[in-house]
mmCIF file of C-alpha atoms in Angstrom:
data_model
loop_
_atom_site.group_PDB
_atom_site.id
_atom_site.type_symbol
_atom_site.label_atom_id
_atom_site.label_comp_id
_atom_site.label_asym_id
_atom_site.label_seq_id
_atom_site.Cartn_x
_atom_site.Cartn_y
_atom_site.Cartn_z
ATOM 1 C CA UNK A 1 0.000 0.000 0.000
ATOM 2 C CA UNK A 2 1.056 3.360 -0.666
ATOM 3 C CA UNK A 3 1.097 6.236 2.322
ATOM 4 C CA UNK A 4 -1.773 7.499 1.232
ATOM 5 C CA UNK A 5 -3.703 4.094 1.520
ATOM 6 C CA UNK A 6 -2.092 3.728 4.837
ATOM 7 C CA UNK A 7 -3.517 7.450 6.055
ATOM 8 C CA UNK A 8 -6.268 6.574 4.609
ATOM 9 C CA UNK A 9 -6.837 3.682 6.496
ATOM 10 C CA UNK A 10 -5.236 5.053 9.797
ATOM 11 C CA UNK A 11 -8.230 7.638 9.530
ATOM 12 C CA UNK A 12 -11.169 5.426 9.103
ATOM 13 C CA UNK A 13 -9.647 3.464 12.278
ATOM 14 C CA UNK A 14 -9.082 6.598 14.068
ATOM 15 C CA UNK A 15 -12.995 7.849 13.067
ATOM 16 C CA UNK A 16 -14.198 4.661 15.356
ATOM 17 C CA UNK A 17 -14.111 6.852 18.103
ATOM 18 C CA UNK A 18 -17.198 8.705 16.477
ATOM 19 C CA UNK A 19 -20.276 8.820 18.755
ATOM 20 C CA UNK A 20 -23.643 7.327 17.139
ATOM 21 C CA UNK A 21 -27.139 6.892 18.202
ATOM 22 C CA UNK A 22 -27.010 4.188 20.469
ATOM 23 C CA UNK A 23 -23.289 3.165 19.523
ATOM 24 C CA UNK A 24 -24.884 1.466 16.696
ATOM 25 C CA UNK A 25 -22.038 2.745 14.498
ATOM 26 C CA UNK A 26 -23.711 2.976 11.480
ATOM 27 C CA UNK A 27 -21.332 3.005 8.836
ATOM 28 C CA UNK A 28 -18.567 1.540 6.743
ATOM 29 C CA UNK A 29 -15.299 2.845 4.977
ATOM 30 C CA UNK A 30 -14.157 2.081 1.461
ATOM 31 C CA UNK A 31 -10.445 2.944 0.973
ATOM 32 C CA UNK A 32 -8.748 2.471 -2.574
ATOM 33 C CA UNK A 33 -5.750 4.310 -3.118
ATOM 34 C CA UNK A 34 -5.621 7.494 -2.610
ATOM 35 C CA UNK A 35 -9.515 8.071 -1.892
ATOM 36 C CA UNK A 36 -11.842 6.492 0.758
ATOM 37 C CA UNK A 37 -16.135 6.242 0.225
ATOM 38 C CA UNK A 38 -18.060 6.648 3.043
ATOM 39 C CA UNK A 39 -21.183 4.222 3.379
ATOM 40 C CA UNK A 40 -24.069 4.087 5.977
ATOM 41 C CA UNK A 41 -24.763 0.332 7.020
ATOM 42 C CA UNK A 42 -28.909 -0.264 7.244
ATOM 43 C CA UNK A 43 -28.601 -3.151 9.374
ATOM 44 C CA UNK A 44 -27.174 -1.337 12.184
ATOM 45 C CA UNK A 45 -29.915 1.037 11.739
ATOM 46 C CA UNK A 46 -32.856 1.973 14.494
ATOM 47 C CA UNK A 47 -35.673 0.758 12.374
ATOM 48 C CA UNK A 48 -38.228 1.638 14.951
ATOM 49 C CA UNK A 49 -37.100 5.083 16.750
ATOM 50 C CA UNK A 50 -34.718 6.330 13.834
ATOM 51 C CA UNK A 51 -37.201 4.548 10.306
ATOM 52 C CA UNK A 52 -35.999 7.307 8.301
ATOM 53 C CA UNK A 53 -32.539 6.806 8.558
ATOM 54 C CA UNK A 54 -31.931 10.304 9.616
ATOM 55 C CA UNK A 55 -29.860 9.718 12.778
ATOM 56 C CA UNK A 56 -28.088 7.190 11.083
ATOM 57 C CA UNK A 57 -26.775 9.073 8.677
ATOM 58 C CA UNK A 58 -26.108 12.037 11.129
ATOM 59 C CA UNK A 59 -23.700 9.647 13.161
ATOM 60 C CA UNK A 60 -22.026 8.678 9.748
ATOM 61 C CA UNK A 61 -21.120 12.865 9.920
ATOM 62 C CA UNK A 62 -19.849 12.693 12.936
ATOM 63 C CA UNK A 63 -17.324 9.572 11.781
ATOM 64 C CA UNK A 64 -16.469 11.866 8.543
ATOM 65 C CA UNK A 65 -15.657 14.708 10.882
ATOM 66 C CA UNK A 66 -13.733 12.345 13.053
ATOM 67 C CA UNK A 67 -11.891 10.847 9.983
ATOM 68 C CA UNK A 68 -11.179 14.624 8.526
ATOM 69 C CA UNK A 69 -9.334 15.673 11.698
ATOM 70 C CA UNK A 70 -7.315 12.048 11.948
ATOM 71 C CA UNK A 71 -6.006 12.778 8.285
ATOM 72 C CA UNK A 72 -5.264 16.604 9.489
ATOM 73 C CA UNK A 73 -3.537 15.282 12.450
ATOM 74 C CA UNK A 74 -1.432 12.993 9.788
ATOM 75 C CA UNK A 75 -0.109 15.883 7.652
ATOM 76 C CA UNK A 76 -2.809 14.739 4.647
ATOM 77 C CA UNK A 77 -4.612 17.428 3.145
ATOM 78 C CA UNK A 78 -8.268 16.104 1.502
ATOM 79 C CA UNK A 79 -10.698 17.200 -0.444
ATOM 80 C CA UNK A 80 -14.245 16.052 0.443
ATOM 81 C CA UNK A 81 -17.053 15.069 -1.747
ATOM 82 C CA UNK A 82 -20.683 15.304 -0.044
ATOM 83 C CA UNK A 83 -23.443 14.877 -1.456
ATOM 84 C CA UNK A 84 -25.344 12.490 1.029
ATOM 85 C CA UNK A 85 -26.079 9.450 -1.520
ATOM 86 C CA UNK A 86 -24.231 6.457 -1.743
ATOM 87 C CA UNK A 87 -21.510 7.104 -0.700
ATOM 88 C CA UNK A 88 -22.641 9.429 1.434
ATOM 89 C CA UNK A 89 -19.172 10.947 0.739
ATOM 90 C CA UNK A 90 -15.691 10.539 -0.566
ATOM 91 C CA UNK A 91 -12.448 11.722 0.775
ATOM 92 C CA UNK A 92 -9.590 12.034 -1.336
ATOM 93 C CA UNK A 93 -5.944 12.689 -0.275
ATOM 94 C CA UNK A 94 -4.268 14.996 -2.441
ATOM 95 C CA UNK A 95 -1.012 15.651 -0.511
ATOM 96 C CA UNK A 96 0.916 15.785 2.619
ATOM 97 C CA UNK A 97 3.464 18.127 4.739
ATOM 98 C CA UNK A 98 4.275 18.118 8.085
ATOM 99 C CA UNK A 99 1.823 18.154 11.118
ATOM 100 C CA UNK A 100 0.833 20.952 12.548
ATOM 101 C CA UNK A 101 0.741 20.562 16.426
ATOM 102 C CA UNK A 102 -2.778 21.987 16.465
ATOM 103 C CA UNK A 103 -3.847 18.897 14.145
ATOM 104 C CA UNK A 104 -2.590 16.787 16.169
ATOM 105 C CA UNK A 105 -3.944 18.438 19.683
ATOM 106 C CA UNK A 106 -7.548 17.921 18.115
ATOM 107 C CA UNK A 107 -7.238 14.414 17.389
ATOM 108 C CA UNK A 108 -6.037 13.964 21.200
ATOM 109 C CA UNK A 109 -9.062 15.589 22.199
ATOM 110 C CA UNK A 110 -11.333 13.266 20.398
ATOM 111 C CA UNK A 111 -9.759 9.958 21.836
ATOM 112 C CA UNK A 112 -10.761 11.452 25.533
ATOM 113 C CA UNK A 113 -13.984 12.476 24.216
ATOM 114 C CA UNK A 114 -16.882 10.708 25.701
ATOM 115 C CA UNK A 115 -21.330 10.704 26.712
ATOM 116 C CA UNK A 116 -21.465 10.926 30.045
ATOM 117 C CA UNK A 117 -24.769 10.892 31.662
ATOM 118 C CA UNK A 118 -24.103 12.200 34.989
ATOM 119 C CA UNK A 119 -25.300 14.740 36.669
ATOM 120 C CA UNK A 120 -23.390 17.794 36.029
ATOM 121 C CA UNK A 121 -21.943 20.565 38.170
ATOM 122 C CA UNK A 122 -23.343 23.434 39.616
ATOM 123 C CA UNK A 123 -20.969 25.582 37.636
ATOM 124 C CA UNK A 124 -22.708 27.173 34.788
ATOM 125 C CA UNK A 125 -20.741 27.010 31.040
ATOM 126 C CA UNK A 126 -19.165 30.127 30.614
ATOM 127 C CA UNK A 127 -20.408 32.461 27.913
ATOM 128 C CA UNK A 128 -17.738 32.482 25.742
ATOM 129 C CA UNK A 129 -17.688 28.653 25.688
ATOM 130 C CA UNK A 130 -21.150 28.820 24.703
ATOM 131 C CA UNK A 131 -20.341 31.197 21.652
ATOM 132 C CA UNK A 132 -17.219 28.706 20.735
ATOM 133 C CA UNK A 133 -19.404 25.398 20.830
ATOM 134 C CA UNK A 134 -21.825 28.050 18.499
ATOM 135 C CA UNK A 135 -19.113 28.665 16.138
ATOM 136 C CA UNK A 136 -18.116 24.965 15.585
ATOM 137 C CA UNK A 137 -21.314 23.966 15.511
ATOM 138 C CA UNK A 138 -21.478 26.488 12.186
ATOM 139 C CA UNK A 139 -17.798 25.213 10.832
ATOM 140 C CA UNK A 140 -19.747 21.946 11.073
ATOM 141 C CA UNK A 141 -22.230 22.845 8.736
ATOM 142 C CA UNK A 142 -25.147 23.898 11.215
ATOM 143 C CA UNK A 143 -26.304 26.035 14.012
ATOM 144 C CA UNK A 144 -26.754 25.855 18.074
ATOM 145 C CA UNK A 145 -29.657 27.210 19.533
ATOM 146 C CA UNK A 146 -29.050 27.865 23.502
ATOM 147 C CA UNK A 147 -32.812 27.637 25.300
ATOM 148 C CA UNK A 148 -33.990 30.195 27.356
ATOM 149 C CA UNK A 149 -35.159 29.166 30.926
ATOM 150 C CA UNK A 150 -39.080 28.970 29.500
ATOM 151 C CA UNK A 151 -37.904 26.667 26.436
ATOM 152 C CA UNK A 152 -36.003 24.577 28.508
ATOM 153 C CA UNK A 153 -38.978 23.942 30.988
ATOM 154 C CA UNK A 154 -41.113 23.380 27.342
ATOM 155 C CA UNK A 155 -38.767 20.947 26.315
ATOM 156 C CA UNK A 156 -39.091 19.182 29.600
ATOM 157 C CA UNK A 157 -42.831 18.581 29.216
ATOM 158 C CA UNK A 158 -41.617 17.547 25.852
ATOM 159 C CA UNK A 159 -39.241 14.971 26.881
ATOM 160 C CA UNK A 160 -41.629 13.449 28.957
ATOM 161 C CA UNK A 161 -44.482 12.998 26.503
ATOM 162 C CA UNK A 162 -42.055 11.372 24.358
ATOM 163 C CA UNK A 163 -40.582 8.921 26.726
ATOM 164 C CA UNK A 164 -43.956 8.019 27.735
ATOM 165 C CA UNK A 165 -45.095 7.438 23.994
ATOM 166 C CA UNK A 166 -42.106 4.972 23.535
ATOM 167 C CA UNK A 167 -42.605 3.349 27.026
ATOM 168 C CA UNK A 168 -45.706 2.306 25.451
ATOM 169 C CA UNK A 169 -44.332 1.256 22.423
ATOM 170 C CA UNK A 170 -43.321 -2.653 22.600
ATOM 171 C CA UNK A 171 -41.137 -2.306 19.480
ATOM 172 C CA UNK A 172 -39.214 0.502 20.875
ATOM 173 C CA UNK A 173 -39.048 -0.910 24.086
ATOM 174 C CA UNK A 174 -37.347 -3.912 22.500
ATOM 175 C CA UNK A 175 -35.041 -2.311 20.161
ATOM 176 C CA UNK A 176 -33.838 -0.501 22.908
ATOM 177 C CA UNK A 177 -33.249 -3.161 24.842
ATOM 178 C CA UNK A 178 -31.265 -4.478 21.880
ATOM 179 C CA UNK A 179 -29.063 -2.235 22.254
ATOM 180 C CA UNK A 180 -28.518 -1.190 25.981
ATOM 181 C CA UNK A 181 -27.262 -2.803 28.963
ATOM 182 C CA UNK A 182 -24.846 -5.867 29.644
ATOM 183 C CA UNK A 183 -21.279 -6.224 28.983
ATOM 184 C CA UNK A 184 -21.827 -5.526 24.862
ATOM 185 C CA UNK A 185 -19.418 -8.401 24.234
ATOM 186 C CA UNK A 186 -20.397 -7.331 20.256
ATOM 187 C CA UNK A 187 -18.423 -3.881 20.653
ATOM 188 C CA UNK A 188 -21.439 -2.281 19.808
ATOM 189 C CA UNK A 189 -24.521 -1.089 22.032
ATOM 190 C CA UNK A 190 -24.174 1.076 25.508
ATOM 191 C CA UNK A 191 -22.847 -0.907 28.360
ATOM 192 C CA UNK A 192 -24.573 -0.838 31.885
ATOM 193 C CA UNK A 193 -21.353 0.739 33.373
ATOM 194 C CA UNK A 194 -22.193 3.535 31.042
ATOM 195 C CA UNK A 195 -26.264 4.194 32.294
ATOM 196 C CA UNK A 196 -26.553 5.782 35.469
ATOM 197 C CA UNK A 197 -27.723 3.378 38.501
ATOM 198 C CA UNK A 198 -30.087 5.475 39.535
ATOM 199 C CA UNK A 199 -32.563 8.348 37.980
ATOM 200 C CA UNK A 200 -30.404 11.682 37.930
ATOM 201 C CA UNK A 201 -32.096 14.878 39.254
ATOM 202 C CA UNK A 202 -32.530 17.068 36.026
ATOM 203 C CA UNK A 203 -34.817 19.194 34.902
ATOM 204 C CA UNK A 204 -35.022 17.614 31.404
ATOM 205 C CA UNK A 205 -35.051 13.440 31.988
ATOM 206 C CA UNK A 206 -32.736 11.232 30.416
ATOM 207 C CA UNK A 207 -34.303 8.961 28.173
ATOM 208 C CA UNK A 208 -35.143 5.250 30.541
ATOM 209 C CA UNK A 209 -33.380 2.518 28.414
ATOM 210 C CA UNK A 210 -35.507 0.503 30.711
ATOM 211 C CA UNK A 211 -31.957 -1.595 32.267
ATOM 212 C CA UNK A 212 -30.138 -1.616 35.253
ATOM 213 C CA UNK A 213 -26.594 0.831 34.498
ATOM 214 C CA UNK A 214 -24.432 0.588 37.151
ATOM 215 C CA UNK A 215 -22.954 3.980 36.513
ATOM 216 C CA UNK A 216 -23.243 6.651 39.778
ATOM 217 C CA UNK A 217 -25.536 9.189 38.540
ATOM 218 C CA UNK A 218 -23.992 11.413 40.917
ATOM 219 C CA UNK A 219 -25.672 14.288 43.256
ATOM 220 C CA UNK A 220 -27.255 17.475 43.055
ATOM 221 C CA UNK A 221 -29.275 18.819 40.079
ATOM 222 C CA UNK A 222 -28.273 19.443 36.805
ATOM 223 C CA UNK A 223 -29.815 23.417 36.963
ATOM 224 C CA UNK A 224 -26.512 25.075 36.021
ATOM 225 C CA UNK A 225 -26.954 22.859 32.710
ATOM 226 C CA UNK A 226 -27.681 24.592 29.220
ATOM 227 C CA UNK A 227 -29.315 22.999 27.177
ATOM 228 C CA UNK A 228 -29.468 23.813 23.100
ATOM 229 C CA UNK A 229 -30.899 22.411 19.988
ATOM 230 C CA UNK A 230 -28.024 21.553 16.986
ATOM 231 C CA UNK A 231 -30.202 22.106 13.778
ATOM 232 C CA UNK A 232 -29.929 23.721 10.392
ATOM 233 C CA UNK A 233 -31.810 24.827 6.919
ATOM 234 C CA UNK A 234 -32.196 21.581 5.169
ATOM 235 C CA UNK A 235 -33.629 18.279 6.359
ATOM 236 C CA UNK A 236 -31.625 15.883 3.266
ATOM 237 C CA UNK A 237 -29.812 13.064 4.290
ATOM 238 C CA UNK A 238 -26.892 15.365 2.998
ATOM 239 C CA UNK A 239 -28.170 18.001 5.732
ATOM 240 C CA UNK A 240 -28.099 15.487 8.293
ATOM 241 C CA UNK A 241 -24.685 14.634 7.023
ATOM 242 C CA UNK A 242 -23.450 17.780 7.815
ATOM 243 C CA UNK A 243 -25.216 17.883 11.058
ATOM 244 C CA UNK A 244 -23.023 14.841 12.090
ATOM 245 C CA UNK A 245 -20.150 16.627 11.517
ATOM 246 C CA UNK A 246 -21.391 19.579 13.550
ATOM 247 C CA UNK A 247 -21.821 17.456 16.317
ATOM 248 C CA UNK A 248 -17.657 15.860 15.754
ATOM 249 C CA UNK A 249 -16.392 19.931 15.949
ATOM 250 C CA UNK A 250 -18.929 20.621 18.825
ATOM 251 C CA UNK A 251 -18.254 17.951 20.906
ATOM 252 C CA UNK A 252 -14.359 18.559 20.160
ATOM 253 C CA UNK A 253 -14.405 21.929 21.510
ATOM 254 C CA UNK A 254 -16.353 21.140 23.950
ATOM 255 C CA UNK A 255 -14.050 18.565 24.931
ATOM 256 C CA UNK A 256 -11.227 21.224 24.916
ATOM 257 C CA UNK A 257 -13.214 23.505 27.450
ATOM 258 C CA UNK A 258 -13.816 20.862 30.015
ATOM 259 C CA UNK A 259 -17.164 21.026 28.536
ATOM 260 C CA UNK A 260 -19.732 17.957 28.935
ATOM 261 C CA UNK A 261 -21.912 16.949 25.929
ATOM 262 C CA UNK A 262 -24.855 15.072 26.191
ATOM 263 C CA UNK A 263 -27.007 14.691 23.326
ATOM 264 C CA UNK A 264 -30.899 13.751 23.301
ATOM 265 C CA UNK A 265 -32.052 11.862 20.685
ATOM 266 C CA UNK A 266 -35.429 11.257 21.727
ATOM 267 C CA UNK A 267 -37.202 14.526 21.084
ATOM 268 C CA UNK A 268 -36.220 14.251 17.047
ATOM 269 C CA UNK A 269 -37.780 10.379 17.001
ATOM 270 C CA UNK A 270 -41.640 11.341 17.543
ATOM 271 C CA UNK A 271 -42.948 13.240 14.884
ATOM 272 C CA UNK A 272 -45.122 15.766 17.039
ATOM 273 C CA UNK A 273 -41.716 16.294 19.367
ATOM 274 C CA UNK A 274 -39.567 17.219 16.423
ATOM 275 C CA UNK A 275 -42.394 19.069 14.892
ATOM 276 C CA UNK A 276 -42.514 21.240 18.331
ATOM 277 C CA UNK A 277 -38.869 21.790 18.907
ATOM 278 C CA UNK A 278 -39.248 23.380 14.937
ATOM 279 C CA UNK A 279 -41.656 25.741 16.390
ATOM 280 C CA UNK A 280 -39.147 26.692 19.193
ATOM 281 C CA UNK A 281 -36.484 27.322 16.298
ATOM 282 C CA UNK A 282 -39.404 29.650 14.980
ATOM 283 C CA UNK A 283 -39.935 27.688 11.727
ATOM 284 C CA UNK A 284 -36.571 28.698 10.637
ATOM 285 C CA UNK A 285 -34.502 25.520 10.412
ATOM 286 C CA UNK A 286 -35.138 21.840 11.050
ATOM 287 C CA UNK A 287 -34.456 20.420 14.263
ATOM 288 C CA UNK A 288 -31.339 17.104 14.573
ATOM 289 C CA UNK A 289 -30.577 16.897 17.776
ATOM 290 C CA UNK A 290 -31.098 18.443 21.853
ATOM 291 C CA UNK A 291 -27.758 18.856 23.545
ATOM 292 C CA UNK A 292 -26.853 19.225 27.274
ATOM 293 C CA UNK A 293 -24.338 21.215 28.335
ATOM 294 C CA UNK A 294 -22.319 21.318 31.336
ATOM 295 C CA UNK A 295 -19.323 20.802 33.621
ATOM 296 C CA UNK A 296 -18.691 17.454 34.955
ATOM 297 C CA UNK A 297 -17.586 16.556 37.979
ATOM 298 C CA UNK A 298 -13.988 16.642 38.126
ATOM 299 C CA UNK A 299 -13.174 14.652 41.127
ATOM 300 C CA UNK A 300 -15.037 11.791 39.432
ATOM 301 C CA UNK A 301 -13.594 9.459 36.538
ATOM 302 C CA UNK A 302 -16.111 9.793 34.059
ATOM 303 C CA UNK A 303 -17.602 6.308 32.425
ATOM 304 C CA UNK A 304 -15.326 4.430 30.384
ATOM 305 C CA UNK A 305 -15.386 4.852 26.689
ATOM 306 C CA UNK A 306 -18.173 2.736 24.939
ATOM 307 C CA UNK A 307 -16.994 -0.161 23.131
ATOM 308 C CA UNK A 308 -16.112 -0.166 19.533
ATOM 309 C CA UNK A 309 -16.367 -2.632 16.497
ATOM 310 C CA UNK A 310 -12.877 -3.761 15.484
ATOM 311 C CA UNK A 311 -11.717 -2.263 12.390
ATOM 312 C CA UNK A 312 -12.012 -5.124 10.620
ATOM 313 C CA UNK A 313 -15.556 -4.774 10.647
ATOM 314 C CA UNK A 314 -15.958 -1.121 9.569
ATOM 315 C CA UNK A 315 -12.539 -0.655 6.949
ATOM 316 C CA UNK A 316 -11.993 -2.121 3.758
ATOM 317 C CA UNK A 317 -8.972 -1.876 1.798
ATOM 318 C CA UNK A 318 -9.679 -3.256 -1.365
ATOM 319 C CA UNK A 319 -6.529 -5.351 -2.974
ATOM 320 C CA UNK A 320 -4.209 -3.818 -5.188
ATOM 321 C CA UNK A 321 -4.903 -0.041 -3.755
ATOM 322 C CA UNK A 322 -2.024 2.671 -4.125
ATOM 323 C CA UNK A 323 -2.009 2.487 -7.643
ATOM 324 C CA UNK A 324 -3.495 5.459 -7.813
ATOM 325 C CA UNK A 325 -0.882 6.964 -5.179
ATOM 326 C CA UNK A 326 -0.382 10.780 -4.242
#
């Protein structure tokens, strides 16, 4: 293989880190020389809370965004191909020079990156971390939306119709339970030492996976928390592409701040939920995902990192590639 196969490769490994709905991991790289496709993988798909495929695709963004920012922290510059078919996109290296330490910094911060589901701090996020996770949220492709106090306490109410509507759903019951809880010998799924043990005290609920976690939630409330919608002007698979990637440069930042991200699914599954956090957005933009944001704890390890697929499982390198070598 040439070194652009082997960066190539390096970065789809590297983009396993990405966070997905559920840590389904949705997706599966393509590389061939000097250029790498991108495809989403239906049968790790949420048939039942996600039918439309949207937040399947949107955690396929966030591995792109991971797998841009592995290549940057290689030297390789890329150009990227989006145009949210299949492939949902195509990455090709077209040269390399040395990396620059900021590259590499970023690609540290995504292997500590992690969901954490605790309660957070009573320390509120700083303004100007707020307007930072805003502006990467836009490098990403889409836009934050930080709720005022009466939005958040809308979006509570929200929340809870929602969860109730899929507690009462036996097919969403069971694909959660698909997918939560246990050891998740697999690599895929969210592990019990990853769910809280007990319900945390917040003002917007967590979404009940309906299994015993063995995570401590922590104490206190989570009022300090923020919490912000991540949505944008389309709502194409290539718009929930780009949302994924939005999420990868938020949740980097974020990272970098001592910032914890929490995202909410739940409220974008239900049609009437998603259809009401559009209304809060004032019918400008289309809704992806609710984030919470706040300080953790810091004299508490956070969970461990959810397990992954091996790479074997998510990379191809088809035989014979470099012949087309940069």
């Amino acid at each position: 293989m040439t070194a652009a196969t082997d960066a190539l490769a390096a970065a789809a490994d590297a983009a396993r880190l990405a966070p997905s709905v559920h840590n389904t991991q949705p997706w599966r790289w393509v590389v061939d020389g000097d250029r790498m496709e991108l495809f989403a993988v239906p049968e790790r798909q949420l048939t039942e809370q996600d039918p439309d495929g949207r937040l399947m695709v949107l955690s396929c963004g966030a591995a792109l965004h991971h797998a841009l920012v592995a290549l940057a922290a290689a030297g390789w510059k890329a150009s990227v191909t989006r145009d949210g078919g299949e492939p949902l996109a195509v990455i090709q290296a077209v040269g390399h020079e040395p990396a620059d330490p900021h590259d590499m910094h970023r690609l540290q911060l995504l292997q500590v990156r992690r969901t954490d589901r605790r309660v957070v701090t009573d320390e509120p996020v700083a303004p100007e971390a707020l307007e930072a996770l805003a502006a990467a949220a836009r490098r990403g492709g889409a836009r934050l939306h930080v709720l005022n106090r009466d939005q958040v306490l809308q979006l509570a109410v929200m929340i809870e119709h929602s969860g109730e509507a899929q507690r009462h759903d036996a097919k969403m019951q069971a694909e959660t339970a698909q997918w939560a809880g246990g050891s998740r010998p697999d690599g895929t799924g969210i592990p019990a030492v990853s769910l809280p043990a007990e319900t945390p005290l917040t003002t917007v609920a967590e979404r009940d996976f309906g299994v015993a976690g063995a995570l401590a939630a922590g104490g206190g409330h989570d009022s300090a928390a923020n919490y912000a919608i991540l949505y944008g002007e389309g709502d194409e698979r290539s718009d929930w592409l780009a949302a994924g990637e939005a999420l990868g440069e938020l949740w980097l930042v974020a990272t970098g701040r001592g910032t914890a991200v929490l995202p909410l699914s739940s409220p974008v599954e239900l049609d009437f939920t998603r259809v009401a956090l559009r209304r809060m957005l004032g019918d400008v933009g289309w809704p992806y995902l609710v984030l919470r944001l706040g300080i953790a704890d810091p004299e508490h390890a956070g969970p461990p990192h959810t397990p992954r697929l091996p790479a074997s499982a998510v990379v191809s390198v088809l035989p014979g590639s470099g012949n087309g070598a940069v």
